[in-house]
Short mmCIF file of C-alpha atoms and ligand atoms in Angstrom, two decimals:
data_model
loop_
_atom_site.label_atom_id
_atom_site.label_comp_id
_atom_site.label_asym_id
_atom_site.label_seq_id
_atom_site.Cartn_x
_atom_site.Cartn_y
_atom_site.Cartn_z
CA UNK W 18 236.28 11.01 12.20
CA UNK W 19 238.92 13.52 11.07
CA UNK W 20 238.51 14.61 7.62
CA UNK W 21 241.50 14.52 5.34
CA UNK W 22 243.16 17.91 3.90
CA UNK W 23 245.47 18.99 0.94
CA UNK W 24 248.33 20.97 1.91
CA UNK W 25 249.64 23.35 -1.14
CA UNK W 26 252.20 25.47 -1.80
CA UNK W 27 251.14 28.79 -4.00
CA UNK W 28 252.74 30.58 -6.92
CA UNK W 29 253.52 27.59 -9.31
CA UNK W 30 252.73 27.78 -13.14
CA UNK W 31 251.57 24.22 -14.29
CA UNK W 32 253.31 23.00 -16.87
CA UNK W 33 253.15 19.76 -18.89
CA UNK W 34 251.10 16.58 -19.85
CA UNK W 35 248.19 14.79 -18.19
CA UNK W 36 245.55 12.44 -19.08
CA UNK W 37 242.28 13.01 -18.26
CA UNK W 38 240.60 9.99 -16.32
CA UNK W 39 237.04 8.48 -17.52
CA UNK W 40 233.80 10.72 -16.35
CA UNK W 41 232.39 9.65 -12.86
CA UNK W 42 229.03 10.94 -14.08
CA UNK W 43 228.78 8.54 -17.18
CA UNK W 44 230.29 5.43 -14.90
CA UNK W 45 227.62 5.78 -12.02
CA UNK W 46 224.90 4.94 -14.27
CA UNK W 47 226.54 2.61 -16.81
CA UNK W 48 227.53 0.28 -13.86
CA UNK W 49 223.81 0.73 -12.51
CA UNK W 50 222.92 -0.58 -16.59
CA UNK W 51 224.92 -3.95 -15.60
CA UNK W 52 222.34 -5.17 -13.15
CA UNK W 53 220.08 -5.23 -16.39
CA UNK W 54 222.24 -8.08 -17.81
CA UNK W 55 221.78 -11.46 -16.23
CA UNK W 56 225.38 -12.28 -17.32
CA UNK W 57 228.75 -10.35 -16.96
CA UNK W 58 229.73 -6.75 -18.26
CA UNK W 59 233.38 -5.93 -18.39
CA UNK W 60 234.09 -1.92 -17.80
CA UNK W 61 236.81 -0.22 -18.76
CA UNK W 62 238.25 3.21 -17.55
CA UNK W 63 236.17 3.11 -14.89
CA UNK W 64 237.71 5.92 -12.26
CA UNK W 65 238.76 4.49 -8.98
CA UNK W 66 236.92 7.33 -6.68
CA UNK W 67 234.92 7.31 -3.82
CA UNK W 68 231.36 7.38 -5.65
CA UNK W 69 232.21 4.58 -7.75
CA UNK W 70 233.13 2.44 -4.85
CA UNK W 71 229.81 3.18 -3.35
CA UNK W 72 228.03 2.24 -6.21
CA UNK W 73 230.03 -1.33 -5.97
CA UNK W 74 229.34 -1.66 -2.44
CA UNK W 75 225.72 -1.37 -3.27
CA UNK W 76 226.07 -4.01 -6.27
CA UNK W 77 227.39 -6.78 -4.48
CA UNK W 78 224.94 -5.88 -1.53
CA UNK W 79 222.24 -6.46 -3.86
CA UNK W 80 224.21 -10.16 -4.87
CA UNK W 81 226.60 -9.59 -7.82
CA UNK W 82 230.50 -10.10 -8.41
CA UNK W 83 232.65 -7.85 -8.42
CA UNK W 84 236.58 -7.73 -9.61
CA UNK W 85 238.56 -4.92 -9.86
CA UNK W 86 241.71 -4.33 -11.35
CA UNK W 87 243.00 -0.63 -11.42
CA UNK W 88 240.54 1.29 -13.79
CA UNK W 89 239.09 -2.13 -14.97
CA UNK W 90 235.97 -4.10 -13.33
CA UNK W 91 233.79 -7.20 -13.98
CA UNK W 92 230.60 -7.68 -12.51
CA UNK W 93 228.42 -10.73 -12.48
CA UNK W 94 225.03 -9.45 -11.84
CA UNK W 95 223.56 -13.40 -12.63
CA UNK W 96 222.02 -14.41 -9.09
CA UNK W 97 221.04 -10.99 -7.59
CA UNK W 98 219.10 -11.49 -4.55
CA UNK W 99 218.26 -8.53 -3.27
CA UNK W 100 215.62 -5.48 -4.51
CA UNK W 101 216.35 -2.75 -2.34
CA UNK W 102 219.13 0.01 -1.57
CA UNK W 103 219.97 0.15 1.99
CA UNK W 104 219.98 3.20 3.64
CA UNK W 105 223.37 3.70 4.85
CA UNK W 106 224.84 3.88 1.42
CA UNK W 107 222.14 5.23 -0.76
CA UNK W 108 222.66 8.02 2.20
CA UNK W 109 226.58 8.68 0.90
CA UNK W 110 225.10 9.94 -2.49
CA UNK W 111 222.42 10.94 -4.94
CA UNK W 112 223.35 9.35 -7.83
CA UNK W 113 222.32 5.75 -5.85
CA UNK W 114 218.74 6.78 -7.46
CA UNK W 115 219.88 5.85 -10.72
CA UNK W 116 220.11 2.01 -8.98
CA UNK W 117 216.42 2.43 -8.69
CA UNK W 118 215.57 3.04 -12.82
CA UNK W 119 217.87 -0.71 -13.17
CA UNK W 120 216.56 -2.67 -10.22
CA UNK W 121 213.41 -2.01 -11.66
CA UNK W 122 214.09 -2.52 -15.11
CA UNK W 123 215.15 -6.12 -13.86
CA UNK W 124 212.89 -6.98 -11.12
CA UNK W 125 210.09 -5.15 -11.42
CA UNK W 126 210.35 -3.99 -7.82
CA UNK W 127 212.84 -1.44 -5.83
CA UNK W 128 213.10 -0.32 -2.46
CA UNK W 129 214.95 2.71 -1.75
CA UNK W 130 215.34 5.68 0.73
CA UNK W 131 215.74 9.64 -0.27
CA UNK W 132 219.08 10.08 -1.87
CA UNK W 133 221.75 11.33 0.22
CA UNK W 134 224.84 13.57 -2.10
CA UNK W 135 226.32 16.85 -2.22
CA UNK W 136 224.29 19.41 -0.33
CA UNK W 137 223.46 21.97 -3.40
CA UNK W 138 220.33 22.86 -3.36
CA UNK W 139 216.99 21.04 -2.90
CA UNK W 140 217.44 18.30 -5.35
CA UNK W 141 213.79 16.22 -5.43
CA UNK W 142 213.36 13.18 -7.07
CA UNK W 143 209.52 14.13 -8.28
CA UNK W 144 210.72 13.95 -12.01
CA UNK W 145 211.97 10.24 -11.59
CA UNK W 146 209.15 9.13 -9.35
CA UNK W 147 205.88 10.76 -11.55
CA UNK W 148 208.52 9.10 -14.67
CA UNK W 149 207.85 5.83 -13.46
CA UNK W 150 204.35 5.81 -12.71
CA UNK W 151 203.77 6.84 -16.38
CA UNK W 152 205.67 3.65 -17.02
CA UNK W 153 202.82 1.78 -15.03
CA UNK W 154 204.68 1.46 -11.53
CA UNK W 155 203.03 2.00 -8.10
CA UNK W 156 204.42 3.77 -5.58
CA UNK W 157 204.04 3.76 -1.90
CA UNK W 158 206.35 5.70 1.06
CA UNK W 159 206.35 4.27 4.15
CA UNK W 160 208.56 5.76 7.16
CA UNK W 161 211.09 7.24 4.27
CA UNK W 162 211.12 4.54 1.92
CA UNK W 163 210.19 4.57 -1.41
CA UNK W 164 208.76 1.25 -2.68
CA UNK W 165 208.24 0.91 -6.46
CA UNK W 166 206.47 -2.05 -7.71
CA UNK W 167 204.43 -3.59 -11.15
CA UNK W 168 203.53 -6.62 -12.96
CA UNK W 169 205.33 -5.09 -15.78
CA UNK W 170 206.85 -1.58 -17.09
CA UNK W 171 204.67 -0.32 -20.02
CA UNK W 172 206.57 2.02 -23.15
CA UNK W 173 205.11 5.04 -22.26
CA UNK W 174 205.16 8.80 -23.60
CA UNK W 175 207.27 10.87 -20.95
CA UNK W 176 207.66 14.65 -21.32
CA UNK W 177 209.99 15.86 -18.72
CA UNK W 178 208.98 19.51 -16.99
CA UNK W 179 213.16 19.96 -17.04
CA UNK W 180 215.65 17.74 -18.23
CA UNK W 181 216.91 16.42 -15.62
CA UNK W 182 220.44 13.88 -16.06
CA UNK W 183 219.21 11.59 -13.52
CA UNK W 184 215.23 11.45 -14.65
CA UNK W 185 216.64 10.63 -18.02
CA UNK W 186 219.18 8.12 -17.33
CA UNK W 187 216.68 6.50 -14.92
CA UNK W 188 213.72 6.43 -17.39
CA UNK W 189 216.06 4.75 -20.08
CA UNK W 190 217.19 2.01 -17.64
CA UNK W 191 213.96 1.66 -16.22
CA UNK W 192 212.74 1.23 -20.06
CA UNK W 193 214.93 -1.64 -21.23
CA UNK W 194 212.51 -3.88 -20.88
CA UNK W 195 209.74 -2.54 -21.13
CA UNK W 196 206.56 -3.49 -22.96
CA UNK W 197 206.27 -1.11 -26.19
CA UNK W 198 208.15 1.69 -26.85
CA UNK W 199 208.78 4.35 -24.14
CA UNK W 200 209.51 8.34 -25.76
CA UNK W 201 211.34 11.08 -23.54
CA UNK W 202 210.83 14.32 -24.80
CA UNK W 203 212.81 17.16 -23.42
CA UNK W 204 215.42 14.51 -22.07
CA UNK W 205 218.48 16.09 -20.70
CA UNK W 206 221.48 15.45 -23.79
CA UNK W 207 224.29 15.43 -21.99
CA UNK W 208 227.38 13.36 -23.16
CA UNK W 209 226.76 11.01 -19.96
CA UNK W 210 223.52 10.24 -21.66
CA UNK W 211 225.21 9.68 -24.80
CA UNK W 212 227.96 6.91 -23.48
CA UNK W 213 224.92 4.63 -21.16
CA UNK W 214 223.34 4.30 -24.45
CA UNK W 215 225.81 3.77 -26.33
CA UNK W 216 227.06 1.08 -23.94
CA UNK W 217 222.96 -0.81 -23.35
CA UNK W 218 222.66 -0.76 -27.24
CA UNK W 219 226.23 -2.71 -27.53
CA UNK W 220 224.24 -4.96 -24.76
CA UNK W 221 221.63 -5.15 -26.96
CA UNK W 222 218.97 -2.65 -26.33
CA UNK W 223 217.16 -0.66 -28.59
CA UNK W 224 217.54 2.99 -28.37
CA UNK W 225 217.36 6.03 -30.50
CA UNK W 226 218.09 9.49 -30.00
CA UNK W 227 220.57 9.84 -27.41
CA UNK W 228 221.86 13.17 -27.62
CA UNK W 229 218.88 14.95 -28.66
CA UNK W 230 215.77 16.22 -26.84
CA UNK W 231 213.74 13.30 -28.04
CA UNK W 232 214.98 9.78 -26.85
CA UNK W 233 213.07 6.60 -27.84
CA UNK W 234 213.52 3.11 -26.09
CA UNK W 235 211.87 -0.29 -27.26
CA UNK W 236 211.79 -2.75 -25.18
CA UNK W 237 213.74 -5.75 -26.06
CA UNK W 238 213.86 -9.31 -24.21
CA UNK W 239 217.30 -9.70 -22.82
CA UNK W 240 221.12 -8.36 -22.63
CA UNK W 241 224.17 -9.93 -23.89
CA UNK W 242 227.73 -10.05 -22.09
CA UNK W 243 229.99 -6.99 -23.48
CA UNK W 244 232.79 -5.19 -22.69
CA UNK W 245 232.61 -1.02 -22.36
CA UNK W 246 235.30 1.68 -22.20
CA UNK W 247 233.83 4.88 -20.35
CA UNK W 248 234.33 8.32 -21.80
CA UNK W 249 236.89 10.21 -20.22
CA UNK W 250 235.27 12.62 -17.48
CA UNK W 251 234.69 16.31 -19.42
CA UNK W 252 234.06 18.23 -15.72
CA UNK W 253 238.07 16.84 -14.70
CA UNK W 254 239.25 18.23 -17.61
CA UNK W 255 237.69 21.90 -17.30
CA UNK W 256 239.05 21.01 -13.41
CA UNK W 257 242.63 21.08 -14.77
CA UNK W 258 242.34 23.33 -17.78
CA UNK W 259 241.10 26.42 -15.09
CA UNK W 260 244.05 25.37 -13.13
CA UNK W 261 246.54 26.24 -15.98
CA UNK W 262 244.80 28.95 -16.27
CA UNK W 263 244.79 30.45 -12.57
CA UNK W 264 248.13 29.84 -12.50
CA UNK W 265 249.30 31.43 -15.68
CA UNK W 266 250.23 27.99 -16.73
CA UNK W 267 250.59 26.06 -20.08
CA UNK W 268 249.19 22.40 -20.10
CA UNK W 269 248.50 19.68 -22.46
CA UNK W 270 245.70 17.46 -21.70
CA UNK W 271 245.33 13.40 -23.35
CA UNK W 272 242.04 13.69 -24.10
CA UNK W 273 239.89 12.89 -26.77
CA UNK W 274 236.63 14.52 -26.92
CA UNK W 275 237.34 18.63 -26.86
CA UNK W 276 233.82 18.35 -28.18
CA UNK W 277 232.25 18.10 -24.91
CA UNK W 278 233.90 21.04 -23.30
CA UNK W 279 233.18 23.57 -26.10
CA UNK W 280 231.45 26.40 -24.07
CA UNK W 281 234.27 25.82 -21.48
CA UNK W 282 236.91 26.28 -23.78
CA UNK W 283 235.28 29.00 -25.23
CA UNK W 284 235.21 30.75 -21.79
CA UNK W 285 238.84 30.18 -21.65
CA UNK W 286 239.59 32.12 -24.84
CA UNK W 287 237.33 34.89 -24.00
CA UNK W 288 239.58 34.74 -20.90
CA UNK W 289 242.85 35.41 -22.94
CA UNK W 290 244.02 31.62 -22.69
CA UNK W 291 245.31 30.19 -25.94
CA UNK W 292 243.30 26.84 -26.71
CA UNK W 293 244.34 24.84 -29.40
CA UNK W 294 242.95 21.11 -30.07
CA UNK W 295 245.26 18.49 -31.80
CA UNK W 296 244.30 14.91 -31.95
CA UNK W 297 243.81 13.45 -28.54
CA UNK W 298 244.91 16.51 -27.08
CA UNK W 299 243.78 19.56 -25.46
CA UNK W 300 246.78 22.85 -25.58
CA UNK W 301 246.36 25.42 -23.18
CA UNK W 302 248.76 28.62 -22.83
CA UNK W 303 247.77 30.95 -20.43
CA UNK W 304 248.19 34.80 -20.24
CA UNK W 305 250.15 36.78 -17.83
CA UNK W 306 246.35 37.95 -16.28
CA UNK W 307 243.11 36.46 -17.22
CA UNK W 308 240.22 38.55 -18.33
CA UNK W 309 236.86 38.74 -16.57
CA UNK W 310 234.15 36.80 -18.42
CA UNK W 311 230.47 36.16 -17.83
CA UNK W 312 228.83 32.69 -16.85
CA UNK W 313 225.13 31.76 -17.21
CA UNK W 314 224.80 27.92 -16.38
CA UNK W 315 222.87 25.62 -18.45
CA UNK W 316 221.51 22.37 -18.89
CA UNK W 317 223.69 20.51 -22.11
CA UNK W 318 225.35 22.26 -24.22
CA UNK W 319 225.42 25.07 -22.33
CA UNK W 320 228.40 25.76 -19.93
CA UNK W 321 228.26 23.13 -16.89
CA UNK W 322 227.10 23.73 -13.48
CA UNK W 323 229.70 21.22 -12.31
CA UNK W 324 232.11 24.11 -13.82
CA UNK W 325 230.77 27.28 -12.03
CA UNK W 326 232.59 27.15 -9.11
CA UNK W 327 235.84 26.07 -10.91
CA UNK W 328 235.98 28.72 -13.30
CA UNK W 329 234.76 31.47 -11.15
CA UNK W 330 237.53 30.46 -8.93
CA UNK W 331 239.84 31.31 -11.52
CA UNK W 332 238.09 34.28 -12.19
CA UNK W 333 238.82 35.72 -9.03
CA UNK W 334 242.14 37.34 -10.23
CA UNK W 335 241.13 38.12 -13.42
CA UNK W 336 241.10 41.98 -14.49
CA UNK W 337 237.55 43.27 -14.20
CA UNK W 338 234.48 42.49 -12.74
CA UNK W 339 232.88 38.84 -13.99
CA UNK W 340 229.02 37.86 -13.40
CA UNK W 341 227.96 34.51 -12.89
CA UNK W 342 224.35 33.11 -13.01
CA UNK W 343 223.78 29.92 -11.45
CA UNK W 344 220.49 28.53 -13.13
CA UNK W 345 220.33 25.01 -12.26
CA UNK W 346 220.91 24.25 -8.40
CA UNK W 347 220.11 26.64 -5.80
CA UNK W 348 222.97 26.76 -3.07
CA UNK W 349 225.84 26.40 -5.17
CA UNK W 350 227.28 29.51 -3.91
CA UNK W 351 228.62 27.69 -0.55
CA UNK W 352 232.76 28.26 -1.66
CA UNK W 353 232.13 31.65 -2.13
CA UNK W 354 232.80 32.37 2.01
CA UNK W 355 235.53 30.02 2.00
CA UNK W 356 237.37 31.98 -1.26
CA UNK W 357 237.01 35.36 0.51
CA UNK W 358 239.09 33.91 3.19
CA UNK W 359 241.64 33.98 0.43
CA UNK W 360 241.00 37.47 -0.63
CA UNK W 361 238.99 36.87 -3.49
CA UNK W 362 236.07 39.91 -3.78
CA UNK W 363 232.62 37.75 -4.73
CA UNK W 364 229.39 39.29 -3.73
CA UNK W 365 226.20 36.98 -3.76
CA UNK W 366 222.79 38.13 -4.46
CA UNK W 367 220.43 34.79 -5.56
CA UNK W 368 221.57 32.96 -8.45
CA UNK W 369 223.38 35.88 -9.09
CA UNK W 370 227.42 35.97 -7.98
CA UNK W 371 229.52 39.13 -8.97
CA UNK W 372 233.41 38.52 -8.65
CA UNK W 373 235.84 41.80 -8.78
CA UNK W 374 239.15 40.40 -9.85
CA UNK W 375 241.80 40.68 -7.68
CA UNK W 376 246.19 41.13 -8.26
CA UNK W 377 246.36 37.83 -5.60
CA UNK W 378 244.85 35.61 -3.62
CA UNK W 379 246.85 34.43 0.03
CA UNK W 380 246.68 31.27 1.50
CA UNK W 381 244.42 30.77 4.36
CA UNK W 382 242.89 27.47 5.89
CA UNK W 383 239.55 27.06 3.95
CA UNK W 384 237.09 24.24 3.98
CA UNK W 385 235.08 21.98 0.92
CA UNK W 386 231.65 22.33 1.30
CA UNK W 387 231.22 20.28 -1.72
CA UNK W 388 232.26 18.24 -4.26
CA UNK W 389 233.39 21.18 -7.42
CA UNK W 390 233.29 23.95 -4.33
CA UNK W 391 236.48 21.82 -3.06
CA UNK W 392 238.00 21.30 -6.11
CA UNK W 393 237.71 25.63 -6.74
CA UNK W 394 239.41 25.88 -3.24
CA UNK W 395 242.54 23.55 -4.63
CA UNK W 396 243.16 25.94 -7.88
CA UNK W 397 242.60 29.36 -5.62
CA UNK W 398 245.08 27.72 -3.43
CA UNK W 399 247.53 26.47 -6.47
CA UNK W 400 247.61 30.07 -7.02
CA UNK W 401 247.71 31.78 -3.87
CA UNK W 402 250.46 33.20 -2.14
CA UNK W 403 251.70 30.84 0.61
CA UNK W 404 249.93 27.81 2.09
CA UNK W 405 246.86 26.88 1.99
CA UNK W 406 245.29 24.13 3.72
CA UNK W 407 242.40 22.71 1.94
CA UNK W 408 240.14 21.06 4.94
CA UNK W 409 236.90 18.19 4.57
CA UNK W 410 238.70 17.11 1.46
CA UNK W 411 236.65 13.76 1.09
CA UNK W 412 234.42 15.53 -0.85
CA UNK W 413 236.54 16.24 -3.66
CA UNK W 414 238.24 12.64 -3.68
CA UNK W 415 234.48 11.66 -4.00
CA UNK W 416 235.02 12.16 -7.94
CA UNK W 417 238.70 13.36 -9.04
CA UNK W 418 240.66 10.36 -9.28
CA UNK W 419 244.66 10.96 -7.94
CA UNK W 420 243.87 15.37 -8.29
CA UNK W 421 247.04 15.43 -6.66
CA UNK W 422 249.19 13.25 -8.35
CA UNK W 423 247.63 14.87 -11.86
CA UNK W 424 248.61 18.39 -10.15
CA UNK W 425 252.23 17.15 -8.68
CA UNK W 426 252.94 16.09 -12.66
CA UNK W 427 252.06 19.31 -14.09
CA UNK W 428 254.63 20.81 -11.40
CA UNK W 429 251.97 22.01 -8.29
CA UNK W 430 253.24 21.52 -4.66
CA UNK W 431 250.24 20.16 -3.40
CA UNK W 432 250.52 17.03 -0.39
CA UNK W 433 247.72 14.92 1.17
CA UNK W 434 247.48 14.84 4.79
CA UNK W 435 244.93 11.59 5.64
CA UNK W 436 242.78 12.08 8.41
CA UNK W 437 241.60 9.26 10.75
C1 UD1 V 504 223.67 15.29 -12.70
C2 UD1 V 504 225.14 15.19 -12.36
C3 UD1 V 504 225.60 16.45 -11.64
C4 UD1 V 504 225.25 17.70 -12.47
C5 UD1 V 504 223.77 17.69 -12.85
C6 UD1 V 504 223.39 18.81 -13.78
C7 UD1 V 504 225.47 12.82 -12.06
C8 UD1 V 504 225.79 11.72 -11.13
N1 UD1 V 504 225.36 14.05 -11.53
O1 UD1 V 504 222.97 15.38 -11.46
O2 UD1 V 504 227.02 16.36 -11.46
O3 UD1 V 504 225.53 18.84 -11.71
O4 UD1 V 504 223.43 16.45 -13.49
O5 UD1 V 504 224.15 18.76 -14.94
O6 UD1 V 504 225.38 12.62 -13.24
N2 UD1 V 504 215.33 18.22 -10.39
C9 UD1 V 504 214.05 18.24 -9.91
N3 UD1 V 504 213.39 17.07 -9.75
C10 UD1 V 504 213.94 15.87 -10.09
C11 UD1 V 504 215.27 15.85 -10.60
C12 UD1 V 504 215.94 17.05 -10.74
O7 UD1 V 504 213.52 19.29 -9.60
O8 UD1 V 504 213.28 14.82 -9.94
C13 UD1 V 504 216.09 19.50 -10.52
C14 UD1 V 504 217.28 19.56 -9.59
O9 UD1 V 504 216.92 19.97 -8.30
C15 UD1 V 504 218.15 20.54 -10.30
C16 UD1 V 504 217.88 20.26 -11.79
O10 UD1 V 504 216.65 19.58 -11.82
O11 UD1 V 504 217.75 21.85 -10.01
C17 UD1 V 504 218.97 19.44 -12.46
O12 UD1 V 504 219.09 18.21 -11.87
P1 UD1 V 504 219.52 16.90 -12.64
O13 UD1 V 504 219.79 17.19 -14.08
O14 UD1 V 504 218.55 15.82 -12.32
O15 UD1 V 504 220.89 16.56 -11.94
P2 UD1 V 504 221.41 15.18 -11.40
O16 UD1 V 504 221.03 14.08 -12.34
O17 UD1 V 504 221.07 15.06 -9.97
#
């Protein structure tokens, strides 16, 4: 198969309006929550991307409905008939765990393989799976499979050893249900977190909490049909906020909740950017040169891991020396080879990245090793002098809905080339 590209044009300030689409990271596991209802769940602002589809594909493997209409889909989940994730999609990506924490919550039982994804760093599973035996689940692997199994999921106390997104959002679907009441302590409070709950208590469940380090989920009975808008997707618009600023631009993002992005807009300021933040909107100015800033990733609220390759891109032709820590995946690092193709000085050592701002980047023919490590590529390139052809893009359509058409509004020469 040959992998798609993005063919850009350098040198253009962006300019303009655009409206940020809703967060791929809060969808994944709010459509996972509708297999808890035994009825139908209308979404809303539901971003038409590659990891969303896959997360359809598996739902009407498993038996439900499924209609879609642009950003809007319905899904029946009454007569599911099937308990485990097959292998060739829970392969395409890691988030297909989070099916696991629902098909449980329902059933009682899940089958499922090691999750495919991204390749950043090790990324185990040990957190969910010692989770759910706490809960009272069995476990047994047999030739890769992971097969989880009770007579019924007991409310249990669950301190997690790091708060992992995924653990949490898993341990809260698995929990719906449950008998008792099930604690997480040290549960990861990102705004992901915040919008599944949000959406199972308008189902009907019960839980507190979400948000904080200590989330608490009784068990009710049963779900009701609802309808749920999805945030809009905080990581897209730090995406196109860094690409104003690479390109010395001056944007205006529809978006409601500057809340979220806080230390990112913060690192934009300390940058030189102008940020201001009307009502629904997000106002960036750029200056003629960025400033180098420092970047230490952290779990919620600290500044996003799904940002560090974006902003350091942008860093690269900043004046002075920036230092970035990568804390929370190992191997995140793998654009750095790709953006020294295009001039940009980065030295790695660790977690540890130290970028030496440049005048100018030049285009070159560079390749996405991952999902933000593409997207970085696109704004070094929307900066660059002269072409660049941005290869293996599939893994950045995996969660930016229409990047180009957002960048082609805001006045970026930027074309898709579909491979075969
Ligand atoms: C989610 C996001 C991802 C983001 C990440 C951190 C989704 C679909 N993805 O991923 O975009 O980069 O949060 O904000 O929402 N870990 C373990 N054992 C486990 C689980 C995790 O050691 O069982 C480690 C991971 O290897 C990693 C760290 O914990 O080093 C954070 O992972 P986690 O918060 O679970 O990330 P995800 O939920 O996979």
């Amino acid at each position: 198969m040959k992998m798609s590209c993005y063919i850009i044009e350098g040198g253009r300030k962006l300019q303009g309006e655009v409206t940020v689409s809703g967060s791929k990271n809060a969808s994944l596991p709010i459509i996972a929550a509708t297999i808890l209802n035994k009825g139908i769940t209308k979404l809303y602002n539901v971003p038409n991307i590659h990891d969303t589809q896959i997360t359809l594909e598996i739902l009407k493997y498993l038996g439900c409905k499924v209609k879609k209409h642009r950003n809007k889909i319905e899904i029946n989940s009454k007569n599911i008939t099937k308990k485990e994730i097959p292998e060739h999609l829970m392969n395409q990506m890691r988030s297909t765990v989070i099916l696991a924490g629902a098909i449980l919550g329902r059933f009682k039982e899940a089958t499922f393989s090691y999750p495919g994804g991204c390749d950043i760093g090790a990324r185990p599973i040990d957190l969910h799976l010692s989770a759910f035996k706490k809960l009272g689940i069995n476990i047994s692997e047999n030739s890769g499979f992971i097969t989880c199994k009770c007579d019924k999921i007991i409310g249990s106390n669950i301190d997690l050893d790091f708060p992992s997104v995924g653990a949490t959002e898993n341990i809260i679907l698995a929990s719906v249900f449950a008998e008792g009441t099930t604690q997480i302590t040290n549960a990861a409070m990102e705004p992901e977190i915040v919008d599944l709950v949000k959406c199972l208590n308008k189902m009907g469940a019960k839980i507190e909490g979400a948000g904080t380090n200590i989330i608490t989920i009784k068990g009710v009975q049963q779900l009701k049909d609802i309808g749920y808008s999805i945030m809009q997707d905080r990581i897209e618009a730090g995406t196109l906020l860094c690409a104003a600023a690479i390109t010395e631009g001056n944007i205006t993002l529809n978006y409601r909740t500057p809340e979220h992005i806080t230390p990112i807009l913060n690192k934009l300021e300390e940058a030189g950017c102008q940020v201001s933040v009307q009502k629904g909107k997000v106002l960036l100015s750029a200056p003629r040169r960025l400033k180098a800033v420092d970047i230490k990733t952290m779990p919620y609220p600290g500044f996003p891991t799904d940002m560090q390759s974006v902003l350091a891109s942008s860093l690269t032709v900043a004046k002075g020396t920036s230092m970035i820590i990568e804390n929370i995946f190992e191997n995140r690092y793998r654009y750095v080879p790709e953006l020294k193709k295009m001039g940009a000085k980065i030295t790695i050592e660790g977690k540890t990245a130290v970028i030496k701002g440049v005048k100018k980047l030049s285009g070159a023919k560079v390749k996405s090793t991952d999902l933000r490590g593409g997207a970085s590529l696109v704004l070094a390139g929307l900066a660059a002098r002269g072409t660049t052809t941005v290869t293996n893009i599939e893994y950045i359509l995996r969660g930016y809905e229409n990047l180009e058409q957002k960048l082609t509004e805001l006045g970026a020469k930027i074309i898709k080339k579909e491979g075969d």
